PDB file of C-alpha atoms in Angstrom:
ATOM      1  CA  MET Q1126      16.655 -48.411   2.770  1.00  0.00           C
ATOM      2  CA  ALA Q1127      17.235 -45.385   1.321  1.00  0.00           C
ATOM      3  CA  MET Q1128      14.924 -43.668   3.830  1.00  0.00           C
ATOM      4  CA  ASN Q1129      16.515 -45.374   6.628  1.00  0.00           C
ATOM      5  CA  ASP Q1130      20.083 -44.087   5.283  1.00  0.00           C
ATOM      6  CA  SER Q1131      18.801 -40.542   4.772  1.00  0.00           C
ATOM      7  CA  ALA Q1132      16.886 -40.832   8.464  1.00  0.00           C
ATOM      8  CA  ASN Q1133      20.740 -41.784   9.706  1.00  0.00           C
ATOM      9  CA  ILE Q1134      21.665 -38.371   8.190  1.00  0.00           C
ATOM     10  CA  LEU Q1135      19.485 -36.755   8.672  1.00  0.00           C
ATOM     11  CA  ASN Q1136      19.902 -37.054  13.024  1.00  0.00           C
ATOM     12  CA  SER Q1137      23.618 -37.286  12.812  1.00  0.00           C
ATOM     13  CA  ALA Q1138      23.344 -33.765  10.957  1.00  0.00           C
ATOM     14  CA  TYR Q1139      20.913 -32.394  13.922  1.00  0.00           C
ATOM     15  CA  LEU Q1140      23.001 -34.327  16.516  1.00  0.00           C
ATOM     16  CA  ALA Q1141      25.867 -32.564  15.256  1.00  0.00           C
ATOM     17  CA  VAL Q1142      23.937 -29.117  15.726  1.00  0.00           C
ATOM     18  CA  GLU Q1143      22.856 -29.446  18.696  1.00  0.00           C
ATOM     19  CA  TYR Q1144      26.291 -30.288  19.997  1.00  0.00           C
ATOM     20  CA  ILE Q1145      28.061 -26.770  18.550  1.00  0.00           C
ATOM     21  CA  ASP Q1146      24.808 -25.101  20.036  1.00  0.00           C
ATOM     22  CA  SER Q1147      25.639 -26.083  23.388  1.00  0.00           C
ATOM     23  CA  PHE Q1148      28.994 -24.737  23.022  1.00  0.00           C
ATOM     24  CA  LEU Q1149      27.440 -21.325  21.986  1.00  0.00           C
ATOM     25  CA  PRO Q1150      27.250 -18.760  24.908  1.00  0.00           C
ATOM     26  CA  ASP Q1151      23.210 -17.835  25.941  1.00  0.00           C
ATOM     27  CA  ASN Q1152      21.326 -15.672  23.827  1.00  0.00           C
ATOM     28  CA  PRO Q1153      20.642 -12.535  25.830  1.00  0.00           C
ATOM     29  CA  LEU Q1154      17.179 -12.203  23.393  1.00  0.00           C
ATOM     30  CA  GLN Q1155      16.266 -15.476  24.296  1.00  0.00           C
ATOM     31  CA  GLN Q1156      14.306 -14.549  28.092  1.00  0.00           C
ATOM     32  CA  PRO Q1157      12.465 -11.316  27.107  1.00  0.00           C
ATOM     33  CA  PHE Q1158      11.521 -12.962  23.993  1.00  0.00           C
ATOM     34  CA  LYS Q1159       9.792 -16.013  26.309  1.00  0.00           C
ATOM     35  CA  ASN Q1160       8.246 -13.644  28.832  1.00  0.00           C
ATOM     36  CA  ALA Q1161       6.890 -11.730  26.257  1.00  0.00           C
ATOM     37  CA  TRP Q1162       5.312 -15.086  24.587  1.00  0.00           C
ATOM     38  CA  ASN Q1163       4.315 -16.231  27.335  1.00  0.00           C
ATOM     39  CA  TYR Q1164       2.344 -13.047  28.136  1.00  0.00           C
ATOM     40  CA  MET Q1165       0.551 -13.274  24.236  1.00  0.00           C
ATOM     41  CA  LEU Q1166      -0.370 -16.559  25.762  1.00  0.00           C
ATOM     42  CA  ASP Q1167      -2.125 -15.150  28.442  1.00  0.00           C
ATOM     43  CA  ASN Q1168      -3.614 -12.133  27.123  1.00  0.00           C
ATOM     44  CA  TYR Q1169      -4.760 -13.403  24.376  1.00  0.00           C
ATOM     45  CA  THR Q1170      -6.921 -16.135  22.689  1.00  0.00           C
ATOM     46  CA  LYS Q1171      -5.643 -18.309  20.169  1.00  0.00           C
ATOM     47  CA  PHE Q1172      -7.485 -17.136  17.061  1.00  0.00           C
ATOM     48  CA  GLN Q1173      -6.010 -13.207  17.805  1.00  0.00           C
ATOM     49  CA  ILE Q1174      -2.908 -14.690  17.831  1.00  0.00           C
ATOM     50  CA  ALA Q1175      -2.886 -16.601  14.924  1.00  0.00           C
ATOM     51  CA  THR Q1176      -5.277 -13.699  13.223  1.00  0.00           C
ATOM     52  CA  TRP Q1177      -4.153 -10.233  14.470  1.00  0.00           C
ATOM     53  CA  GLY Q1178      -0.434 -11.507  15.325  1.00  0.00           C
ATOM     54  CA  SER Q1179       0.210 -12.740  11.962  1.00  0.00           C
ATOM     55  CA  LEU Q1180      -0.927  -9.585  10.344  1.00  0.00           C
ATOM     56  CA  ILE Q1181       0.995  -7.470  12.884  1.00  0.00           C
ATOM     57  CA  VAL Q1182       3.487  -9.794  11.722  1.00  0.00           C
ATOM     58  CA  HIS Q1183       2.903  -9.210   8.073  1.00  0.00           C
ATOM     59  CA  GLU Q1184       2.541  -5.199   8.075  1.00  0.00           C
ATOM     60  CA  VAL Q1185       5.185  -4.451  10.360  1.00  0.00           C
ATOM     61  CA  SER Q1186       7.961  -6.649   8.832  1.00  0.00           C
ATOM     62  CA  TYR Q1187       7.026  -5.116   5.415  1.00  0.00           C
ATOM     63  CA  PHE Q1188       7.006  -1.937   5.852  1.00  0.00           C
ATOM     64  CA  LEU Q1189      10.253  -2.119   8.184  1.00  0.00           C
ATOM     65  CA  LEU Q1190      12.128  -3.738   6.008  1.00  0.00           C
ATOM     66  CA  CYS Q1191      11.526  -1.360   3.248  1.00  0.00           C
ATOM     67  CA  VAL Q1192      12.833   1.112   5.009  1.00  0.00           C
ATOM     68  CA  PRO Q1193      16.729   1.230   3.795  1.00  0.00           C
ATOM     69  CA  GLY Q1194      15.687   1.289   0.421  1.00  0.00           C
ATOM     70  CA  PHE Q1195      13.893   4.018   0.497  1.00  0.00           C
ATOM     71  CA  ILE Q1196      15.905   5.829   2.508  1.00  0.00           C
ATOM     72  CA  PHE Q1197      18.580   5.275  -0.016  1.00  0.00           C
ATOM     73  CA  GLN Q1198      17.152   7.052  -2.684  1.00  0.00           C
ATOM     74  CA  PHE Q1199      18.193  10.374  -0.898  1.00  0.00           C
ATOM     75  CA  ILE Q1200      21.596   9.503  -0.257  1.00  0.00           C
ATOM     76  CA  PRO Q1201      23.820  10.485  -3.126  1.00  0.00           C
ATOM     77  CA  TYR Q1202      26.233   7.628  -2.214  1.00  0.00           C
ATOM     78  CA  MET Q1203      24.353   4.800  -2.736  1.00  0.00           C
ATOM     79  CA  GLN Q1204      23.310   5.865  -5.875  1.00  0.00           C
ATOM     80  CA  LYS Q1205      26.583   3.686  -6.903  1.00  0.00           C
ATOM     81  CA  TYR Q1206      24.799   0.481  -6.175  1.00  0.00           C
ATOM     82  CA  LYS Q1207      21.575   1.258  -7.765  1.00  0.00           C
ATOM     83  CA  ILE Q1208      21.578  -1.400 -10.407  1.00  0.00           C
ATOM     84  CA  GLN Q1209      18.959   0.918 -12.953  1.00  0.00           C
ATOM     85  CA  GLN Q1210      20.415   4.467 -11.912  1.00  0.00           C
ATOM     86  CA  ASP Q1211      18.800   6.180 -15.798  1.00  0.00           C
ATOM     87  CA  LYS Q1212      15.417   5.680 -13.644  1.00  0.00           C
ATOM     88  CA  PRO Q1213      15.314   7.286 -10.090  1.00  0.00           C
ATOM     89  CA  GLU Q1214      11.963   6.561  -7.872  1.00  0.00           C
ATOM     90  CA  THR Q1215       9.294   8.948  -7.910  1.00  0.00           C
ATOM     91  CA  TRP Q1216       6.669  10.597  -5.686  1.00  0.00           C
ATOM     92  CA  GLU Q1217       4.081   9.295  -7.934  1.00  0.00           C
ATOM     93  CA  LYS Q1218       4.914   5.956  -8.411  1.00  0.00           C
ATOM     94  CA  GLN Q1219       5.812   4.987  -4.255  1.00  0.00           C
ATOM     95  CA  TRP Q1220       2.424   6.498  -4.119  1.00  0.00           C
ATOM     96  CA  LYS Q1221       0.659   4.318  -6.555  1.00  0.00           C
ATOM     97  CA  CYS Q1222       2.221   1.802  -5.202  1.00  0.00           C
ATOM     98  CA  PHE Q1223       1.630   1.931  -1.524  1.00  0.00           C
ATOM     99  CA  LYS Q1224      -2.302   2.465  -2.142  1.00  0.00           C
ATOM    100  CA  THR Q1225      -2.573  -0.609  -3.751  1.00  0.00           C
ATOM    101  CA  LEU Q1226      -0.678  -2.448  -1.450  1.00  0.00           C
ATOM    102  CA  LEU Q1227      -2.995  -1.313   1.337  1.00  0.00           C
ATOM    103  CA  PHE Q1228      -5.699  -3.134  -0.895  1.00  0.00           C
ATOM    104  CA  ASN Q1229      -4.117  -5.905  -1.655  1.00  0.00           C
ATOM    105  CA  HIS Q1230      -3.135  -6.712   2.295  1.00  0.00           C
ATOM    106  CA  PHE Q1231      -6.288  -5.772   3.589  1.00  0.00           C
ATOM    107  CA  PHE Q1232      -8.868  -6.859   1.345  1.00  0.00           C
ATOM    108  CA  ILE Q1233      -6.879 -10.050  -0.333  1.00  0.00           C
ATOM    109  CA  GLN Q1234      -4.187 -10.941   2.137  1.00  0.00           C
ATOM    110  CA  LEU Q1235      -6.239 -10.495   5.689  1.00  0.00           C
ATOM    111  CA  PRO Q1236      -9.441 -12.787   4.642  1.00  0.00           C
ATOM    112  CA  LEU Q1237      -6.258 -15.218   3.620  1.00  0.00           C
ATOM    113  CA  ILE Q1238      -4.610 -14.255   7.279  1.00  0.00           C
ATOM    114  CA  CYS Q1239      -7.638 -15.127   8.694  1.00  0.00           C
ATOM    115  CA  GLY Q1240      -7.365 -18.828   8.362  1.00  0.00           C
ATOM    116  CA  THR Q1241      -4.695 -19.062   9.682  1.00  0.00           C
ATOM    117  CA  TYR Q1242      -6.439 -19.864  13.107  1.00  0.00           C
ATOM    118  CA  TYR Q1243      -8.602 -22.231  11.511  1.00  0.00           C
ATOM    119  CA  PHE Q1244      -5.170 -23.965   9.852  1.00  0.00           C
ATOM    120  CA  THR Q1245      -3.395 -24.381  13.082  1.00  0.00           C
ATOM    121  CA  GLU Q1246      -6.323 -26.077  14.984  1.00  0.00           C
ATOM    122  CA  TYR Q1247      -6.748 -28.316  12.414  1.00  0.00           C
ATOM    123  CA  PHE Q1248      -3.168 -29.659  12.170  1.00  0.00           C
ATOM    124  CA  ASN Q1249      -2.918 -29.669  15.708  1.00  0.00           C
ATOM    125  CA  ILE Q1250      -0.227 -26.744  15.594  1.00  0.00           C
ATOM    126  CA  PRO Q1251       0.884 -26.211  18.920  1.00  0.00           C
ATOM    127  CA  TYR Q1252       1.349 -22.345  20.054  1.00  0.00           C
ATOM    128  CA  GLY Q1253       3.514 -22.621  23.482  1.00  0.00           C
ATOM    129  CA  TRP Q1254       6.558 -22.369  24.562  1.00  0.00           C
ATOM    130  CA  GLU Q1255       8.050 -25.618  25.540  1.00  0.00           C
ATOM    131  CA  GLU Q1256       6.708 -26.944  22.133  1.00  0.00           C
ATOM    132  CA  MET Q1257       8.679 -24.410  20.304  1.00  0.00           C
ATOM    133  CA  PRO Q1258      11.487 -25.425  17.934  1.00  0.00           C
ATOM    134  CA  ARG Q1259      15.720 -25.003  18.248  1.00  0.00           C
ATOM    135  CA  TRP Q1260      16.775 -22.154  16.645  1.00  0.00           C
ATOM    136  CA  TYR Q1261      18.473 -24.186  14.512  1.00  0.00           C
ATOM    137  CA  VAL Q1262      15.651 -25.921  13.618  1.00  0.00           C
ATOM    138  CA  LEU Q1263      13.688 -22.783  12.223  1.00  0.00           C
ATOM    139  CA  VAL Q1264      15.951 -22.121   9.960  1.00  0.00           C
ATOM    140  CA  ALA Q1265      16.162 -25.793   8.046  1.00  0.00           C
ATOM    141  CA  GLN Q1266      12.041 -25.493   7.870  1.00  0.00           C
ATOM    142  CA  CYS Q1267      12.548 -21.988   6.369  1.00  0.00           C
ATOM    143  CA  PHE Q1268      14.773 -23.356   4.559  1.00  0.00           C
ATOM    144  CA  GLY Q1269      12.663 -26.019   2.973  1.00  0.00           C
ATOM    145  CA  CYS Q1270      10.129 -23.584   2.845  1.00  0.00           C
ATOM    146  CA  ALA Q1271      11.943 -21.443   0.355  1.00  0.00           C
ATOM    147  CA  VAL Q1272      12.271 -24.353  -1.926  1.00  0.00           C
ATOM    148  CA  ILE Q1273       9.615 -25.433  -1.944  1.00  0.00           C
ATOM    149  CA  GLU Q1274       7.963 -22.016  -2.518  1.00  0.00           C
ATOM    150  CA  ASP Q1275      10.831 -21.210  -5.032  1.00  0.00           C
ATOM    151  CA  ALA Q1276      10.228 -24.027  -7.619  1.00  0.00           C
ATOM    152  CA  TRP Q1277       6.363 -23.329  -7.349  1.00  0.00           C
ATOM    153  CA  HIS Q1278       7.577 -19.596  -8.411  1.00  0.00           C
ATOM    154  CA  TYR Q1279       9.802 -20.429 -11.411  1.00  0.00           C
ATOM    155  CA  PHE Q1280       6.604 -22.484 -13.047  1.00  0.00           C
ATOM    156  CA  LEU Q1281       3.174 -20.459 -11.938  1.00  0.00           C
ATOM    157  CA  HIS Q1282       5.702 -16.902 -12.512  1.00  0.00           C
ATOM    158  CA  ARG Q1283       6.708 -18.213 -16.266  1.00  0.00           C
ATOM    159  CA  LEU Q1284       2.827 -19.023 -16.830  1.00  0.00           C
ATOM    160  CA  LEU Q1285       1.783 -15.268 -16.141  1.00  0.00           C
ATOM    161  CA  HIS Q1286       4.323 -14.587 -18.512  1.00  0.00           C
ATOM    162  CA  HIS Q1287       2.830 -16.581 -21.240  1.00  0.00           C
ATOM    163  CA  LYS Q1288       1.487 -14.194 -24.044  1.00  0.00           C
ATOM    164  CA  ARG Q1289      -2.420 -15.011 -23.908  1.00  0.00           C
ATOM    165  CA  ILE Q1290      -2.259 -14.587 -20.120  1.00  0.00           C
ATOM    166  CA  TYR Q1291       0.581 -11.652 -19.288  1.00  0.00           C
ATOM    167  CA  LYS Q1292      -1.528  -8.297 -19.936  1.00  0.00           C
ATOM    168  CA  TYR Q1293      -4.132 -10.006 -18.473  1.00  0.00           C
ATOM    169  CA  ILE Q1294      -2.769 -10.362 -14.710  1.00  0.00           C
ATOM    170  CA  HIS Q1295       1.312 -10.527 -14.274  1.00  0.00           C
ATOM    171  CA  LYS Q1296       1.399  -7.235 -16.264  1.00  0.00           C
ATOM    172  CA  VAL Q1297       0.267  -5.110 -12.986  1.00  0.00           C
ATOM    173  CA  HIS Q1298       2.957  -5.985 -11.304  1.00  0.00           C
ATOM    174  CA  HIS Q1299       5.386  -4.875 -14.525  1.00  0.00           C
ATOM    175  CA  GLU Q1300       4.070  -1.608 -14.237  1.00  0.00           C
ATOM    176  CA  PHE Q1301       7.204  -0.728 -12.519  1.00  0.00           C
ATOM    177  CA  VAL Q1302      10.320  -1.520 -15.030  1.00  0.00           C
ATOM    178  CA  SER Q1303      12.969  -0.608 -12.667  1.00  0.00           C
ATOM    179  CA  PRO Q1304      11.529  -1.952  -8.958  1.00  0.00           C
ATOM    180  CA  PHE Q1305      11.493  -0.981  -5.292  1.00  0.00           C
ATOM    181  CA  GLY Q1306      11.627  -2.471  -2.359  1.00  0.00           C
ATOM    182  CA  MET Q1307       7.997  -1.345  -1.687  1.00  0.00           C
ATOM    183  CA  GLN Q1308       6.949  -3.014  -5.169  1.00  0.00           C
ATOM    184  CA  ALA Q1309       7.569  -6.077  -4.149  1.00  0.00           C
ATOM    185  CA  GLU Q1310       4.183  -6.998  -3.140  1.00  0.00           C
ATOM    186  CA  TYR Q1311       2.811  -4.703  -6.060  1.00  0.00           C
ATOM    187  CA  ALA Q1312       0.602  -7.083  -8.263  1.00  0.00           C
ATOM    188  CA  HIS Q1313      -2.959  -8.542  -9.074  1.00  0.00           C
ATOM    189  CA  PRO Q1314      -5.234  -9.591  -6.931  1.00  0.00           C
ATOM    190  CA  LEU Q1315      -4.903 -13.509  -9.334  1.00  0.00           C
ATOM    191  CA  GLU Q1316      -1.709 -13.545  -8.577  1.00  0.00           C
ATOM    192  CA  THR Q1317      -1.574 -12.301  -5.314  1.00  0.00           C
ATOM    193  CA  LEU Q1318      -3.564 -15.844  -4.948  1.00  0.00           C
ATOM    194  CA  ILE Q1319      -1.755 -17.562  -7.865  1.00  0.00           C
ATOM    195  CA  LEU Q1320       1.849 -16.941  -6.384  1.00  0.00           C
ATOM    196  CA  GLY Q1321       1.250 -16.683  -2.806  1.00  0.00           C
ATOM    197  CA  THR Q1322      -0.090 -20.367  -2.624  1.00  0.00           C
ATOM    198  CA  GLY Q1323       3.559 -21.434  -2.777  1.00  0.00           C
ATOM    199  CA  PHE Q1324       4.469 -19.741   0.216  1.00  0.00           C
ATOM    200  CA  PHE Q1325       1.573 -21.758   2.135  1.00  0.00           C
ATOM    201  CA  ILE Q1326       2.707 -25.120   0.814  1.00  0.00           C
ATOM    202  CA  GLY Q1327       6.015 -25.070   3.044  1.00  0.00           C
ATOM    203  CA  ILE Q1328       3.916 -24.298   5.810  1.00  0.00           C
ATOM    204  CA  VAL Q1329       1.492 -27.413   5.576  1.00  0.00           C
ATOM    205  CA  VAL Q1330       4.678 -29.558   5.189  1.00  0.00           C
ATOM    206  CA  PHE Q1331       6.990 -28.454   7.911  1.00  0.00           C
ATOM    207  CA  CYS Q1332       4.812 -26.502   9.998  1.00  0.00           C
ATOM    208  CA  ASN Q1333       4.896 -27.737  14.306  1.00  0.00           C
ATOM    209  CA  HIS Q1334       4.741 -24.131  15.615  1.00  0.00           C
ATOM    210  CA  VAL Q1335       3.169 -21.308  15.305  1.00  0.00           C
ATOM    211  CA  VAL Q1336       6.312 -19.422  15.029  1.00  0.00           C
ATOM    212  CA  LEU Q1337       7.342 -20.913  12.103  1.00  0.00           C
ATOM    213  CA  LEU Q1338       4.267 -18.988  10.196  1.00  0.00           C
ATOM    214  CA  TRP Q1339       5.821 -15.762  11.335  1.00  0.00           C
ATOM    215  CA  ALA Q1340       9.600 -16.976  10.660  1.00  0.00           C
ATOM    216  CA  TRP Q1341       8.939 -17.690   7.521  1.00  0.00           C
ATOM    217  CA  VAL Q1342       6.703 -14.768   6.912  1.00  0.00           C
ATOM    218  CA  ILE Q1343       9.610 -12.193   7.789  1.00  0.00           C
ATOM    219  CA  CYS Q1344      12.644 -14.660   5.793  1.00  0.00           C
ATOM    220  CA  ARG Q1345      10.394 -14.342   2.683  1.00  0.00           C
ATOM    221  CA  LEU Q1346       9.589 -10.868   3.009  1.00  0.00           C
ATOM    222  CA  MET Q1347      13.335 -10.212   3.774  1.00  0.00           C
ATOM    223  CA  GLU Q1348      13.977 -12.271  -0.110  1.00  0.00           C
ATOM    224  CA  THR Q1349      11.454 -10.435  -1.962  1.00  0.00           C
ATOM    225  CA  ILE Q1350      12.239  -7.353  -0.708  1.00  0.00           C
ATOM    226  CA  ASP Q1351      15.591  -7.656  -1.413  1.00  0.00           C
ATOM    227  CA  VAL Q1352      15.281  -8.705  -4.629  1.00  0.00           C
ATOM    228  CA  HIS Q1353      12.925  -5.991  -5.728  1.00  0.00           C
ATOM    229  CA  SER Q1354      15.225  -3.011  -3.564  1.00  0.00           C
ATOM    230  CA  GLY Q1355      16.994  -1.733  -7.211  1.00  0.00           C
ATOM    231  CA  TYR Q1356      19.934  -1.787  -5.493  1.00  0.00           C
ATOM    232  CA  ASP Q1357      23.059  -4.406  -5.680  1.00  0.00           C
ATOM    233  CA  VAL Q1358      24.370  -3.065  -1.983  1.00  0.00           C
ATOM    234  CA  PRO Q1359      28.028  -4.323  -1.473  1.00  0.00           C
ATOM    235  CA  LEU Q1360      27.816  -6.895   2.121  1.00  0.00           C
ATOM    236  CA  ASN Q1361      24.326  -8.201   1.830  1.00  0.00           C
ATOM    237  CA  PRO Q1362      24.064 -11.174   4.554  1.00  0.00           C
ATOM    238  CA  LEU Q1363      21.704 -12.420   2.270  1.00  0.00           C
ATOM    239  CA  HIS Q1364      24.334 -13.373  -0.702  1.00  0.00           C
ATOM    240  CA  LEU Q1365      26.019 -15.884   1.560  1.00  0.00           C
ATOM    241  CA  VAL Q1366      22.421 -18.147   1.577  1.00  0.00           C
ATOM    242  CA  PRO Q1367      23.642 -20.638  -1.309  1.00  0.00           C
ATOM    243  CA  PHE Q1368      22.220 -20.191  -5.076  1.00  0.00           C
ATOM    244  CA  TYR Q1369      20.343 -17.076  -3.459  1.00  0.00           C
ATOM    245  CA  ALA Q1370      19.256 -14.848  -6.943  1.00  0.00           C
ATOM    246  CA  GLY Q1371      19.823 -11.439  -5.377  1.00  0.00           C
ATOM    247  CA  ALA Q1372      18.134  -7.887  -6.763  1.00  0.00           C
ATOM    248  CA  ARG Q1373      20.820  -7.801  -9.825  1.00  0.00           C
ATOM    249  CA  PHE Q1374      19.619 -11.144 -11.302  1.00  0.00           C
ATOM    250  CA  HIS Q1375      15.549  -9.835 -10.625  1.00  0.00           C
ATOM    251  CA  ASP Q1376      16.407  -6.434 -11.877  1.00  0.00           C
ATOM    252  CA  PHE Q1377      17.256  -7.943 -15.021  1.00  0.00           C
ATOM    253  CA  HIS Q1378      14.114  -9.732 -14.758  1.00  0.00           C
ATOM    254  CA  HIS Q1379      12.029  -6.513 -14.839  1.00  0.00           C
ATOM    255  CA  MET Q1380      14.148  -4.475 -17.396  1.00  0.00           C
ATOM    256  CA  ASN Q1381      13.682  -6.974 -19.662  1.00  0.00           C
ATOM    257  CA  PHE Q1382      10.001  -8.854 -18.575  1.00  0.00           C
ATOM    258  CA  ILE Q1383      11.753 -12.386 -19.602  1.00  0.00           C
ATOM    259  CA  GLY Q1384      13.939 -14.808 -17.848  1.00  0.00           C
ATOM    260  CA  ASN Q1385      14.516 -15.667 -14.264  1.00  0.00           C
ATOM    261  CA  TYR Q1386      11.809 -16.378 -13.468  1.00  0.00           C
ATOM    262  CA  ALA Q1387      13.032 -18.218 -10.266  1.00  0.00           C
ATOM    263  CA  SER Q1388      12.032 -16.159  -6.514  1.00  0.00           C
ATOM    264  CA  THR Q1389      14.831 -16.634  -4.311  1.00  0.00           C
ATOM    265  CA  PHE Q1390      17.404 -19.348  -6.500  1.00  0.00           C
ATOM    266  CA  THR Q1391      19.483 -19.755  -9.739  1.00  0.00           C
ATOM    267  CA  TRP Q1392      18.729 -23.376  -9.741  1.00  0.00           C
ATOM    268  CA  TRP Q1393      15.143 -23.841 -11.986  1.00  0.00           C
ATOM    269  CA  ASP Q1394      16.864 -21.190 -14.239  1.00  0.00           C
ATOM    270  CA  ARG Q1395      19.845 -22.614 -15.072  1.00  0.00           C
ATOM    271  CA  ILE Q1396      18.363 -25.831 -15.251  1.00  0.00           C
ATOM    272  CA  PHE Q1397      15.790 -24.643 -18.351  1.00  0.00           C
ATOM    273  CA  GLY Q1398      18.163 -21.856 -19.203  1.00  0.00           C
ATOM    274  CA  THR Q1399      15.901 -18.963 -18.798  1.00  0.00           C
ATOM    275  CA  ASP Q1400      18.922 -17.100 -16.990  1.00  0.00           C
ATOM    276  CA  SER Q1401      21.020 -17.029 -20.519  1.00  0.00           C
ATOM    277  CA  GLN Q1402      20.116 -14.221 -21.487  1.00  0.00           C
ATOM    278  CA  PHE Q1403      21.461 -12.500 -17.895  1.00  0.00           C
ATOM    279  CA  ILE Q1404      24.619 -14.493 -18.349  1.00  0.00           C
ATOM    280  CA  ALA Q1405      25.360 -12.982 -21.575  1.00  0.00           C
ATOM    281  CA  TYR Q1406      24.054  -9.085 -20.313  1.00  0.00           C
ATOM    282  CA  GLN Q1407      26.839 -10.086 -17.159  1.00  0.00           C
ATOM    283  CA  GLU Q1408      29.244 -10.931 -20.109  1.00  0.00           C
ATOM    284  CA  LYS Q1409      29.104  -7.612 -21.601  1.00  0.00           C
ATOM    285  CA  GLU Q1410      28.731  -5.438 -18.435  1.00  0.00           C
ATOM    286  CA  LYS Q1411      32.300  -7.007 -17.490  1.00  0.00           C
ATOM    287  CA  LYS Q1412      34.081  -5.978 -21.037  1.00  0.00           C
ATOM    288  CA  LYS Q1413      32.962  -2.798 -20.603  1.00  0.00           C
ATOM    289  CA  GLN Q1414      34.045  -2.647 -17.203  1.00  0.00           C
ATOM    290  CA  CYS Q1415      37.536  -3.861 -18.529  1.00  0.00           C
ATOM    291  CA  ILE Q1416      37.471  -1.572 -21.012  1.00  0.00           C
ATOM    292  CA  THR Q1417      36.792   1.823 -19.105  1.00  0.00           C
ATOM    293  CA  LYS Q1418      39.691   0.435 -16.576  1.00  0.00           C
ATOM    294  CA  LYS Q1419      41.906   0.399 -19.389  1.00  0.00           C
TER     295      LYS Q1419
END
């Protein structure tokens, strides 16, 4: 009975969104995107699309999303939004980070990406334009992937902070006390595999088209680069996402090496009380600001 009620609610929600979508103006980018997608299907094999296409989407998205944070360090006006203002970025740290990223991307992540084609073949995941889900279905699927990944990340990340194993694996990621966007995937190879597993669980659950793989890659990179950016920029559209943690939440974790273990949302830390030090810190900062204003 409960399952039928849930199915009815989801079906009603889907129809409501579809009804609203019918009143929205045509997307001017849809036809060019359709032409580009069909060109890709006509000129490349599924293996090439799944493997090299996924690699290109990851690399281009990652480094493009890092550009704003990289530029901020050269703009004096933006320094007031930097969370740890006493710890500016340095060329040495950024160069070290970049070299490690290239190693992780091409020697750890690329072999995993090579399995994408076999995943889509085994589960009969379509590539065609006609089978592609509507935009609101993709948004819902990416949100579902984020919820699953966030739960996995919270518990495994917290485990990696255990005193018996921290110095062997997760300590690499914490080399930078004041994070910057490019550092989001700076990690020990084992951590890349352990925490990266959470990314794939949602794909296994929700994937009904190869486009979800790429959409979820972009969404996940957008989130992790934002929370590692080191800047709490106002009017950040990601803060419209309910329970979104944000840069200040994760920056506190890098400052103190404890608490705020979740990747995207705040609820797991709130449930288990691992955000208590962060809440106390925020209250102190508010009191300081009030005293300063007086």
